[in-house]
Amino acid sequence: MTDNTKALAPKAKATRILRPSRRTVLTGLGAAATLPLLGRFNIVRAQGSPLKVGLMLPYSGTFAQLGENITAAFELLIAQKGGTLGGRALEIIKLDDESNPAKGPENMKRLVDRDMVDVVVGTVHSGVLMGMLQVARESGTLLIIPNAGAGAATGAQCAPNVFRSSFSNWQPAYGCGRIAADAGYKKLAYVTWDYAAGKESAAGFEQGAKEKGAEVVQVLTVPFPETNFQPVLAQLPGLGVDAVGAFYAGGGAVQFVKDYAAAGLKDKLPLIASGFVTDGTLGALGGVADGLVTGLHYADGLDTPTDNAFRAAFKEKAGREADVYAVQGYDAAQLLAVGLEAVQGDFDQTDALHKAIASAKLDSPRGPMTLSPSHNPVHNIYRRVVRDGKNMVDGVAVEALADPGVGCTMT
Ligand code: PHB
């Protein structure tokens, strides 16, 4: 577990800025005596002090690179804004959540209760997010989700203080189901890790395919984060399917795509996967992924002024190409910027802050992005094809796709 602390701006500082704890600045006389009974809403924050942002992300394990890219792009946007958002400097505290769901609630509490952060930006893994959501809902802490697609966050467990800058698991998979059916495949299988993101992706793929007249006959899973795909791959040829949908990401995706090709399946059973299998992984995959078709809310070759500028700036900062995770980290910072600019840095104007974020219209590197009533991105799902080491855009599979937000009642 790492706990790197870094202050950003107005001048970047290497050490933590010391300031009175928020909980010592209470309203009214005798407030200290009633401290245990008070929620965070009774606390007056010093507006001149930096806003504390906890980045709860994987910096180790199969999703480590994802966490690094989210972080680099989040910091990039802040640097581009001169180190302040809405006139407020930011102090960033990083916590490696190891993509470990068992430690999710404890890690989130550590940021909220011990480090006293104002905002948490996290995380990548849907299972970890589920534990964070509970703490966010109970504490009222602003939570911006820069990747994890768990449907509940913008569905049954939606909340006024919870926003997502990434996607719901359902969205890209739904697009992939449509892409597969549009390509004429009728019988499909789905392979994935056995956890929330995999299950929700399988459901989205099935729905997209079904709406266009195709069916999923089998869903095969591997425990997260295992990479022994052989038992699953061995079953695919016997299923009598025309094509295969998939959800894997990070280091596991690299192994999966390599094993799929090595098993001789690439030319026999077209793979139409959520684009996480090839985003950020093409360097490690080399030519093995050439020709793969994927669906995602970002692509290479969009060639818009916004995306071109973002990619150049990210490359200069991070020394590597931008990917979907970088875009989501950048847009998490863009959402926070919209909120803080609307209240001129006064974080205590909670309702106005939430309202501004909820109605944000972002010029995202991915294209136009707004939030649905349940605070999930509404964005295009692109059809992409791997060519020359890039996930080249090959059309829009679904325009301005909104997650249905099932079960969300925003109270
Ligand atoms: C998730 O667990 O929600 C997840 C993880 C990695 C991805 C996408 C979704 O690339």
CSV table of C-alpha atoms and ligand atoms in Angstrom, one decimal:
chain,number,residue,atom,x,y,z
A,1,MET,CA,0.0,0.0,0.0
A,2,THR,CA,1.4,3.4,-0.9
A,3,ASP,CA,0.3,6.7,0.4
A,4,ASN,CA,2.0,9.3,-1.6
A,5,THR,CA,1.0,12.8,-0.7
A,6,LYS,CA,1.4,15.7,-3.0
A,7,ALA,CA,0.1,19.2,-3.1
A,8,LEU,CA,-0.7,20.7,-6.4
A,9,ALA,CA,-0.6,24.4,-7.0
A,10,PRO,CA,-0.6,27.3,-7.1
A,11,LYS,CA,3.0,26.2,-6.9
A,12,ALA,CA,3.5,22.4,-6.8
A,13,LYS,CA,4.7,21.3,-3.4
A,14,ALA,CA,6.3,18.1,-2.4
A,15,THR,CA,5.0,17.9,1.1
A,16,ARG,CA,1.6,18.0,2.7
A,17,ILE,CA,0.2,21.4,3.5
A,18,LEU,CA,-0.6,21.6,7.2
A,19,ARG,CA,-3.8,23.3,8.2
A,20,PRO,CA,-6.4,23.0,11.0
A,21,SER,CA,-8.5,19.9,10.7
A,22,ARG,CA,-12.0,20.6,9.3
A,23,ARG,CA,-13.5,19.1,12.4
A,24,THR,CA,-11.9,21.6,14.6
A,25,VAL,CA,-13.7,24.5,12.8
A,26,LEU,CA,-17.2,24.1,14.1
A,27,THR,CA,-20.3,26.2,14.2
A,28,GLY,CA,-21.5,27.7,17.4
A,29,LEU,CA,-20.4,27.8,21.0
A,30,GLY,CA,-19.7,24.5,22.8
A,31,ALA,CA,-19.6,22.8,19.4
A,32,ALA,CA,-16.6,20.7,20.5
A,33,ALA,CA,-18.7,19.0,23.2
A,34,THR,CA,-21.2,17.8,20.7
A,35,LEU,CA,-18.7,16.6,18.1
A,36,PRO,CA,-19.7,13.0,18.2
A,37,LEU,CA,-23.3,13.9,17.3
A,38,LEU,CA,-22.4,16.2,14.4
A,39,GLY,CA,-22.3,15.1,10.8
A,40,ARG,CA,-20.0,16.7,8.3
A,41,PHE,CA,-22.7,19.1,7.3
A,42,ASN,CA,-22.3,21.0,10.5
A,43,ILE,CA,-18.7,21.8,9.7
A,44,VAL,CA,-17.5,25.1,8.3
A,45,ARG,CA,-14.5,24.7,6.1
A,46,ALA,CA,-11.9,27.3,5.7
A,47,GLN,CA,-12.3,28.4,2.1
A,48,GLY,CA,-8.8,29.7,1.7
A,49,SER,CA,-7.3,26.3,2.4
A,50,PRO,CA,-6.6,23.8,-0.4
A,51,LEU,CA,-9.4,21.4,-1.2
A,52,LYS,CA,-8.3,17.9,-0.2
A,53,VAL,CA,-8.8,15.4,-3.0
A,54,GLY,CA,-8.3,11.7,-2.3
A,55,LEU,CA,-7.3,9.6,-5.3
A,56,MET,CA,-8.3,6.1,-4.4
A,57,LEU,CA,-7.0,4.0,-7.3
A,58,PRO,CA,-5.1,0.8,-8.1
A,59,TYR,CA,-1.3,1.6,-8.2
A,60,SER,CA,-0.4,-2.1,-8.1
A,61,GLY,CA,-1.7,-5.3,-9.6
A,62,THR,CA,-3.4,-6.1,-12.9
A,63,PHE,CA,-5.1,-2.6,-13.1
A,64,ALA,CA,-2.0,-0.5,-12.0
A,65,GLN,CA,-1.5,1.1,-15.4
A,66,LEU,CA,-5.1,2.2,-15.4
A,67,GLY,CA,-4.7,4.0,-12.1
A,68,GLU,CA,-1.6,5.7,-13.3
A,69,ASN,CA,-3.2,7.0,-16.4
A,70,ILE,CA,-6.2,8.3,-14.6
A,71,THR,CA,-3.9,10.1,-12.1
A,72,ALA,CA,-1.7,11.6,-14.7
A,73,ALA,CA,-4.6,13.0,-16.7
A,74,PHE,CA,-6.4,14.3,-13.6
A,75,GLU,CA,-3.3,16.2,-12.6
A,76,LEU,CA,-2.9,17.4,-16.2
A,77,LEU,CA,-6.2,19.2,-16.2
A,78,ILE,CA,-5.4,20.8,-12.9
A,79,ALA,CA,-2.0,22.0,-14.2
A,80,GLN,CA,-3.7,23.3,-17.4
A,81,LYS,CA,-6.0,25.4,-15.1
A,82,GLY,CA,-3.0,26.9,-13.4
A,83,GLY,CA,-3.2,24.7,-10.4
A,84,THR,CA,-6.5,25.9,-9.0
A,85,LEU,CA,-10.2,25.1,-9.7
A,86,GLY,CA,-12.7,27.9,-9.1
A,87,GLY,CA,-9.8,29.8,-7.4
A,88,ARG,CA,-9.2,26.9,-5.0
A,89,ALA,CA,-5.8,25.2,-4.7
A,90,LEU,CA,-5.9,21.4,-4.4
A,91,GLU,CA,-4.1,19.0,-2.2
A,92,ILE,CA,-3.9,15.5,-3.6
A,93,ILE,CA,-3.6,12.4,-1.5
A,94,LYS,CA,-3.1,9.1,-3.3
A,95,LEU,CA,-4.1,5.7,-1.9
A,96,ASP,CA,-3.4,2.3,-3.6
A,97,ASP,CA,-6.6,0.3,-3.3
A,98,GLU,CA,-4.9,-2.8,-4.9
A,99,SER,CA,-8.2,-3.6,-6.6
A,100,ASN,CA,-9.1,-5.4,-3.4
A,101,PRO,CA,-12.8,-5.3,-2.7
A,102,ALA,CA,-12.3,-6.5,0.9
A,103,LYS,CA,-10.4,-3.4,1.7
A,104,GLY,CA,-12.7,-1.0,-0.1
A,105,PRO,CA,-14.8,0.4,2.8
A,106,GLU,CA,-11.7,0.6,5.1
A,107,ASN,CA,-9.6,2.5,2.5
A,108,MET,CA,-12.4,4.9,1.7
A,109,LYS,CA,-13.0,5.5,5.5
A,110,ARG,CA,-9.3,6.2,5.9
A,111,LEU,CA,-9.5,9.0,3.3
A,112,VAL,CA,-12.8,10.4,4.6
A,113,ASP,CA,-12.2,10.1,8.4
A,114,ARG,CA,-8.4,10.2,8.9
A,115,ASP,CA,-7.2,12.2,5.9
A,116,MET,CA,-10.4,14.3,6.0
A,117,VAL,CA,-10.6,14.7,2.2
A,118,ASP,CA,-13.3,16.8,0.7
A,119,VAL,CA,-13.6,14.8,-2.5
A,120,VAL,CA,-12.7,11.2,-3.4
A,121,VAL,CA,-11.9,10.3,-7.0
A,122,GLY,CA,-12.0,6.5,-7.4
A,123,THR,CA,-11.9,3.8,-8.4
A,124,VAL,CA,-11.2,1.3,-11.2
A,125,HIS,CA,-12.6,-2.0,-9.9
A,126,SER,CA,-16.4,-2.4,-9.6
A,127,GLY,CA,-16.2,-4.5,-6.4
A,128,VAL,CA,-14.0,-1.9,-4.6
A,129,LEU,CA,-16.4,0.8,-5.7
A,130,MET,CA,-19.4,-1.0,-4.1
A,131,GLY,CA,-17.7,-0.6,-0.6
A,132,MET,CA,-16.8,3.0,-1.3
A,133,LEU,CA,-20.4,3.9,-2.3
A,134,GLN,CA,-21.7,3.0,1.1
A,135,VAL,CA,-19.2,5.3,2.8
A,136,ALA,CA,-19.9,8.1,0.3
A,137,ARG,CA,-23.6,7.9,0.9
A,138,GLU,CA,-23.3,7.8,4.6
A,139,SER,CA,-20.7,10.6,4.9
A,140,GLY,CA,-22.0,12.8,2.0
A,141,THR,CA,-18.5,13.0,0.6
A,142,LEU,CA,-18.4,14.0,-3.0
A,143,LEU,CA,-17.4,11.0,-5.1
A,144,ILE,CA,-16.3,11.1,-8.7
A,145,ILE,CA,-15.8,7.7,-10.3
A,146,PRO,CA,-13.2,7.8,-13.0
A,147,ASN,CA,-13.6,4.2,-14.2
A,148,ALA,CA,-15.5,1.5,-12.2
A,149,GLY,CA,-18.6,0.7,-14.2
A,150,ALA,CA,-20.8,-0.9,-11.5
A,151,GLY,CA,-24.4,-0.2,-12.5
A,152,ALA,CA,-25.5,0.4,-8.9
A,153,ALA,CA,-23.5,3.6,-8.6
A,154,THR,CA,-25.7,5.3,-11.1
A,155,GLY,CA,-28.6,2.9,-10.5
A,156,ALA,CA,-30.1,1.6,-7.3
A,157,GLN,CA,-27.4,3.2,-5.2
A,158,CYS,CA,-27.3,6.6,-7.0
A,159,ALA,CA,-26.9,9.6,-4.8
A,160,PRO,CA,-26.7,13.4,-5.2
A,161,ASN,CA,-23.0,13.4,-4.2
A,162,VAL,CA,-22.0,10.5,-6.5
A,163,PHE,CA,-21.0,11.2,-10.2
A,164,ARG,CA,-19.3,9.1,-12.8
A,165,SER,CA,-16.9,10.4,-15.5
A,166,SER,CA,-16.4,7.0,-17.2
A,167,PHE,CA,-19.2,4.6,-18.2
A,168,SER,CA,-21.5,2.0,-16.8
A,169,ASN,CA,-20.4,-1.6,-17.5
A,170,TRP,CA,-23.6,-2.0,-19.5
A,171,GLN,CA,-22.8,0.8,-22.0
A,172,PRO,CA,-19.8,-0.5,-24.0
A,173,ALA,CA,-21.0,-4.1,-23.8
A,174,TYR,CA,-24.5,-3.1,-25.1
A,175,GLY,CA,-22.8,-1.4,-28.0
A,176,CYS,CA,-20.7,-4.5,-28.6
A,177,GLY,CA,-23.8,-6.7,-28.7
A,178,ARG,CA,-25.2,-4.4,-31.4
A,179,ILE,CA,-21.9,-4.4,-33.3
A,180,ALA,CA,-21.9,-8.2,-33.3
A,181,ALA,CA,-25.5,-8.5,-34.4
A,182,ASP,CA,-25.0,-5.8,-37.1
A,183,ALA,CA,-22.1,-7.9,-38.5
A,184,GLY,CA,-24.5,-10.7,-39.1
A,185,TYR,CA,-23.5,-13.0,-36.2
A,186,LYS,CA,-26.5,-14.8,-34.8
A,187,LYS,CA,-25.2,-17.2,-32.1
A,188,LEU,CA,-22.8,-15.7,-29.6
A,189,ALA,CA,-20.8,-16.7,-26.5
A,190,TYR,CA,-19.4,-14.3,-23.8
A,191,VAL,CA,-16.3,-14.7,-21.8
A,192,THR,CA,-15.3,-12.6,-18.8
A,193,TRP,CA,-14.0,-12.4,-15.2
A,194,ASP,CA,-16.5,-13.6,-12.6
A,195,TYR,CA,-17.2,-10.3,-10.8
A,196,ALA,CA,-19.7,-7.4,-11.1
A,197,ALA,CA,-18.1,-5.8,-14.1
A,198,GLY,CA,-18.0,-9.0,-16.0
A,199,LYS,CA,-21.5,-10.0,-15.2
A,200,GLU,CA,-22.9,-6.6,-16.0
A,201,SER,CA,-21.0,-6.5,-19.3
A,202,ALA,CA,-22.4,-10.0,-20.2
A,203,ALA,CA,-25.9,-8.7,-19.6
A,204,GLY,CA,-25.3,-5.5,-21.6
A,205,PHE,CA,-23.9,-7.5,-24.5
A,206,GLU,CA,-26.8,-9.9,-24.5
A,207,GLN,CA,-29.3,-7.1,-24.5
A,208,GLY,CA,-27.6,-5.3,-27.4
A,209,ALA,CA,-27.4,-8.5,-29.4
A,210,LYS,CA,-31.0,-9.5,-28.7
A,211,GLU,CA,-32.4,-6.2,-29.8
A,212,LYS,CA,-30.8,-6.8,-33.2
A,213,GLY,CA,-31.9,-10.5,-33.5
A,214,ALA,CA,-28.8,-12.4,-32.1
A,215,GLU,CA,-28.6,-14.5,-29.0
A,216,VAL,CA,-26.0,-15.3,-26.4
A,217,VAL,CA,-26.0,-19.1,-25.8
A,218,GLN,CA,-23.3,-19.3,-23.2
A,219,VAL,CA,-21.4,-17.1,-20.7
A,220,LEU,CA,-18.1,-18.5,-19.5
A,221,THR,CA,-16.1,-17.0,-16.6
A,222,VAL,CA,-12.7,-17.1,-15.0
A,223,PRO,CA,-12.3,-15.8,-11.3
A,224,PHE,CA,-10.9,-12.3,-11.0
A,225,PRO,CA,-7.9,-11.6,-11.5
A,226,GLU,CA,-6.9,-15.0,-12.7
A,227,THR,CA,-5.3,-15.4,-16.1
A,228,ASN,CA,-5.6,-19.1,-16.8
A,229,PHE,CA,-8.0,-18.8,-19.7
A,230,GLN,CA,-7.3,-22.2,-21.2
A,231,PRO,CA,-10.3,-24.0,-19.7
A,232,VAL,CA,-12.6,-21.4,-21.1
A,233,LEU,CA,-10.9,-21.1,-24.5
A,234,ALA,CA,-11.0,-24.9,-24.9
A,235,GLN,CA,-14.8,-24.9,-24.6
A,236,LEU,CA,-15.5,-22.2,-27.2
A,237,PRO,CA,-15.1,-24.2,-30.4
A,238,GLY,CA,-17.7,-26.8,-29.2
A,239,LEU,CA,-20.4,-24.2,-28.6
A,240,GLY,CA,-21.5,-23.8,-32.2
A,241,VAL,CA,-21.3,-20.0,-32.0
A,242,ASP,CA,-20.4,-17.5,-34.8
A,243,ALA,CA,-18.5,-15.0,-32.6
A,244,VAL,CA,-17.5,-14.2,-29.0
A,245,GLY,CA,-17.9,-11.2,-26.8
A,246,ALA,CA,-15.6,-10.5,-23.9
A,247,PHE,CA,-14.7,-8.2,-21.0
A,248,TYR,CA,-11.1,-8.1,-19.6
A,249,ALA,CA,-8.9,-5.2,-18.9
A,250,GLY,CA,-5.3,-4.2,-18.0
A,251,GLY,CA,-2.7,-7.0,-17.6
A,252,GLY,CA,-5.3,-9.7,-17.7
A,253,ALA,CA,-6.5,-8.5,-21.1
A,254,VAL,CA,-3.0,-8.7,-22.6
A,255,GLN,CA,-2.9,-12.3,-21.6
A,256,PHE,CA,-6.4,-13.1,-22.8
A,257,VAL,CA,-5.9,-11.6,-26.3
A,258,LYS,CA,-2.5,-13.5,-26.6
A,259,ASP,CA,-4.0,-16.8,-25.5
A,260,TYR,CA,-7.1,-16.3,-27.8
A,261,ALA,CA,-4.8,-16.0,-30.8
A,262,ALA,CA,-2.4,-18.8,-29.6
A,263,ALA,CA,-5.4,-21.1,-29.3
A,264,GLY,CA,-6.1,-20.5,-33.0
A,265,LEU,CA,-9.4,-18.9,-32.3
A,266,LYS,CA,-8.7,-15.4,-33.7
A,267,ASP,CA,-9.5,-16.4,-37.3
A,268,LYS,CA,-12.2,-18.9,-36.5
A,269,LEU,CA,-14.3,-17.0,-34.0
A,270,PRO,CA,-14.3,-13.3,-34.3
A,271,LEU,CA,-13.9,-11.6,-31.0
A,272,ILE,CA,-16.0,-8.5,-30.4
A,273,ALA,CA,-15.0,-7.2,-26.9
A,274,SER,CA,-15.5,-4.1,-24.8
A,275,GLY,CA,-12.6,-2.0,-25.9
A,276,PHE,CA,-10.8,-2.3,-22.6
A,277,VAL,CA,-9.1,-5.4,-24.0
A,278,THR,CA,-7.1,-3.3,-26.4
A,279,ASP,CA,-7.0,0.1,-24.7
A,280,GLY,CA,-3.7,0.7,-23.1
A,281,THR,CA,-2.6,-2.8,-24.0
A,282,LEU,CA,-1.6,-2.6,-27.6
A,283,GLY,CA,2.0,-1.9,-26.8
A,284,ALA,CA,2.2,-5.1,-24.9
A,285,LEU,CA,0.2,-7.0,-27.5
A,286,GLY,CA,2.2,-6.1,-30.5
A,287,GLY,CA,0.6,-7.3,-33.7
A,288,VAL,CA,-1.4,-10.1,-32.0
A,289,ALA,CA,-4.4,-7.8,-31.8
A,290,ASP,CA,-4.4,-6.6,-35.4
A,291,GLY,CA,-7.9,-6.6,-36.9
A,292,LEU,CA,-9.8,-7.0,-33.6
A,293,VAL,CA,-13.1,-5.2,-33.5
A,294,THR,CA,-14.1,-3.6,-30.2
A,295,GLY,CA,-16.7,-1.1,-28.9
A,296,LEU,CA,-15.9,1.7,-26.5
A,297,HIS,CA,-16.7,5.4,-25.7
A,298,TYR,CA,-13.2,6.4,-26.9
A,299,ALA,CA,-11.1,5.6,-29.9
A,300,ASP,CA,-7.8,6.6,-31.6
A,301,GLY,CA,-8.1,8.7,-34.7
A,302,LEU,CA,-11.1,10.8,-33.6
A,303,ASP,CA,-9.1,13.7,-34.9
A,304,THR,CA,-11.0,16.5,-33.2
A,305,PRO,CA,-9.1,19.6,-32.0
A,306,THR,CA,-10.0,18.8,-28.4
A,307,ASP,CA,-8.8,15.2,-28.6
A,308,ASN,CA,-5.6,16.1,-30.5
A,309,ALA,CA,-4.7,18.8,-27.9
A,310,PHE,CA,-5.4,16.4,-25.1
A,311,ARG,CA,-3.3,13.6,-26.6
A,312,ALA,CA,-0.4,15.9,-27.2
A,313,ALA,CA,-0.5,17.3,-23.7
A,314,PHE,CA,-0.9,13.9,-22.1
A,315,LYS,CA,2.0,12.5,-24.1
A,316,GLU,CA,4.2,15.4,-23.0
A,317,LYS,CA,3.3,15.0,-19.4
A,318,ALA,CA,3.2,11.2,-19.1
A,319,GLY,CA,5.6,10.2,-21.8
A,320,ARG,CA,3.1,7.7,-23.3
A,321,GLU,CA,0.0,7.7,-25.4
A,322,ALA,CA,-3.4,8.6,-23.9
A,323,ASP,CA,-6.0,5.9,-23.6
A,324,VAL,CA,-9.6,5.7,-22.3
A,325,TYR,CA,-8.5,5.7,-18.7
A,326,ALA,CA,-6.6,9.0,-19.2
A,327,VAL,CA,-9.7,10.5,-20.8
A,328,GLN,CA,-11.8,9.4,-17.8
A,329,GLY,CA,-9.3,10.9,-15.3
A,330,TYR,CA,-9.2,14.1,-17.3
A,331,ASP,CA,-13.0,14.3,-17.3
A,332,ALA,CA,-13.2,13.6,-13.6
A,333,ALA,CA,-11.1,16.7,-13.1
A,334,GLN,CA,-13.3,18.6,-15.7
A,335,LEU,CA,-16.4,17.7,-13.7
A,336,LEU,CA,-14.8,18.9,-10.4
A,337,ALA,CA,-13.7,22.1,-12.2
A,338,VAL,CA,-17.2,22.8,-13.5
A,339,GLY,CA,-18.6,22.4,-9.9
A,340,LEU,CA,-15.9,24.5,-8.2
A,341,GLU,CA,-16.1,27.2,-10.8
A,342,ALA,CA,-19.9,27.5,-10.4
A,343,VAL,CA,-19.4,28.1,-6.6
A,344,GLN,CA,-16.2,30.1,-7.0
A,345,GLY,CA,-14.4,27.6,-4.9
A,346,ASP,CA,-16.9,27.7,-2.0
A,347,PHE,CA,-17.2,24.0,-1.4
A,348,ASP,CA,-19.9,24.5,1.3
A,349,GLN,CA,-22.4,25.5,-1.4
A,350,THR,CA,-23.1,21.8,-1.7
A,351,ASP,CA,-26.4,21.9,-3.6
A,352,ALA,CA,-25.1,24.5,-6.1
A,353,LEU,CA,-21.9,22.4,-6.6
A,354,HIS,CA,-23.9,19.2,-7.2
A,355,LYS,CA,-26.3,20.9,-9.5
A,356,ALA,CA,-23.5,22.4,-11.6
A,357,ILE,CA,-21.8,19.0,-12.0
A,358,ALA,CA,-25.0,17.3,-12.8
A,359,SER,CA,-25.7,19.7,-15.6
A,360,ALA,CA,-22.1,19.8,-17.0
A,361,LYS,CA,-21.7,19.8,-20.7
A,362,LEU,CA,-18.2,18.6,-21.3
A,363,ASP,CA,-16.1,19.0,-24.4
A,364,SER,CA,-14.4,15.7,-23.6
A,365,PRO,CA,-11.6,14.2,-25.7
A,366,ARG,CA,-14.1,11.4,-26.3
A,367,GLY,CA,-16.6,13.8,-27.9
A,368,PRO,CA,-19.6,15.6,-26.3
A,369,MET,CA,-20.4,14.3,-22.8
A,370,THR,CA,-23.3,15.1,-20.5
A,371,LEU,CA,-24.6,13.3,-17.5
A,372,SER,CA,-27.9,11.4,-17.3
A,373,PRO,CA,-30.3,12.0,-14.4
A,374,SER,CA,-28.5,9.3,-12.4
A,375,HIS,CA,-25.1,11.1,-13.0
A,376,ASN,CA,-23.7,8.7,-15.6
A,377,PRO,CA,-22.0,9.8,-18.8
A,378,VAL,CA,-24.1,10.1,-22.0
A,379,HIS,CA,-21.7,9.5,-24.8
A,380,ASN,CA,-21.1,7.8,-28.1
A,381,ILE,CA,-20.0,4.2,-28.3
A,382,TYR,CA,-17.5,3.9,-31.1
A,383,ARG,CA,-16.9,0.9,-33.3
A,384,ARG,CA,-13.1,0.5,-33.4
A,385,VAL,CA,-10.7,-1.7,-35.3
A,386,VAL,CA,-7.0,-2.4,-34.3
A,387,ARG,CA,-4.8,-1.2,-37.1
A,388,ASP,CA,-1.0,-0.4,-36.9
A,389,GLY,CA,-1.1,-0.5,-33.1
A,390,LYS,CA,-4.0,1.8,-32.8
A,391,ASN,CA,-7.7,1.4,-31.9
A,392,MET,CA,-8.9,3.3,-35.0
A,393,VAL,CA,-12.4,4.7,-35.0
A,394,ASP,CA,-14.6,2.9,-37.5
A,395,GLY,CA,-17.9,4.6,-37.0
A,396,VAL,CA,-20.4,5.3,-34.2
A,397,ALA,CA,-22.1,2.1,-33.0
A,398,VAL,CA,-24.6,3.9,-30.8
A,399,GLU,CA,-24.9,7.7,-30.6
A,400,ALA,CA,-25.3,9.5,-27.2
A,401,LEU,CA,-26.0,6.3,-25.3
A,402,ALA,CA,-27.4,6.8,-21.8
A,403,ASP,CA,-27.4,4.1,-19.2
A,404,PRO,CA,-31.0,3.3,-18.2
A,405,GLY,CA,-30.2,4.0,-14.5
A,406,VAL,CA,-32.5,1.3,-13.3
A,407,GLY,CA,-33.6,1.8,-9.7
A,408,CYS,CA,-32.1,5.3,-9.2
A,409,THR,CA,-34.2,7.6,-7.1
A,410,MET,CA,-32.2,10.7,-6.4
A,411,THR,CA,-33.2,11.7,-2.8
B,1,PHB,C1,-14.6,-2.5,-13.4
B,1,PHB,O1,-14.3,-3.3,-12.5
B,1,PHB,O2,-15.7,-1.9,-13.4
B,1,PHB,C2,-13.7,-2.3,-14.6
B,1,PHB,C3,-12.4,-2.5,-14.5
B,1,PHB,C4,-11.5,-2.3,-15.6
B,1,PHB,C5,-12.1,-1.8,-16.7
B,1,PHB,C6,-13.4,-1.5,-16.9
B,1,PHB,C7,-14.3,-1.8,-15.8
B,1,PHB,O3,-11.3,-1.5,-17.8
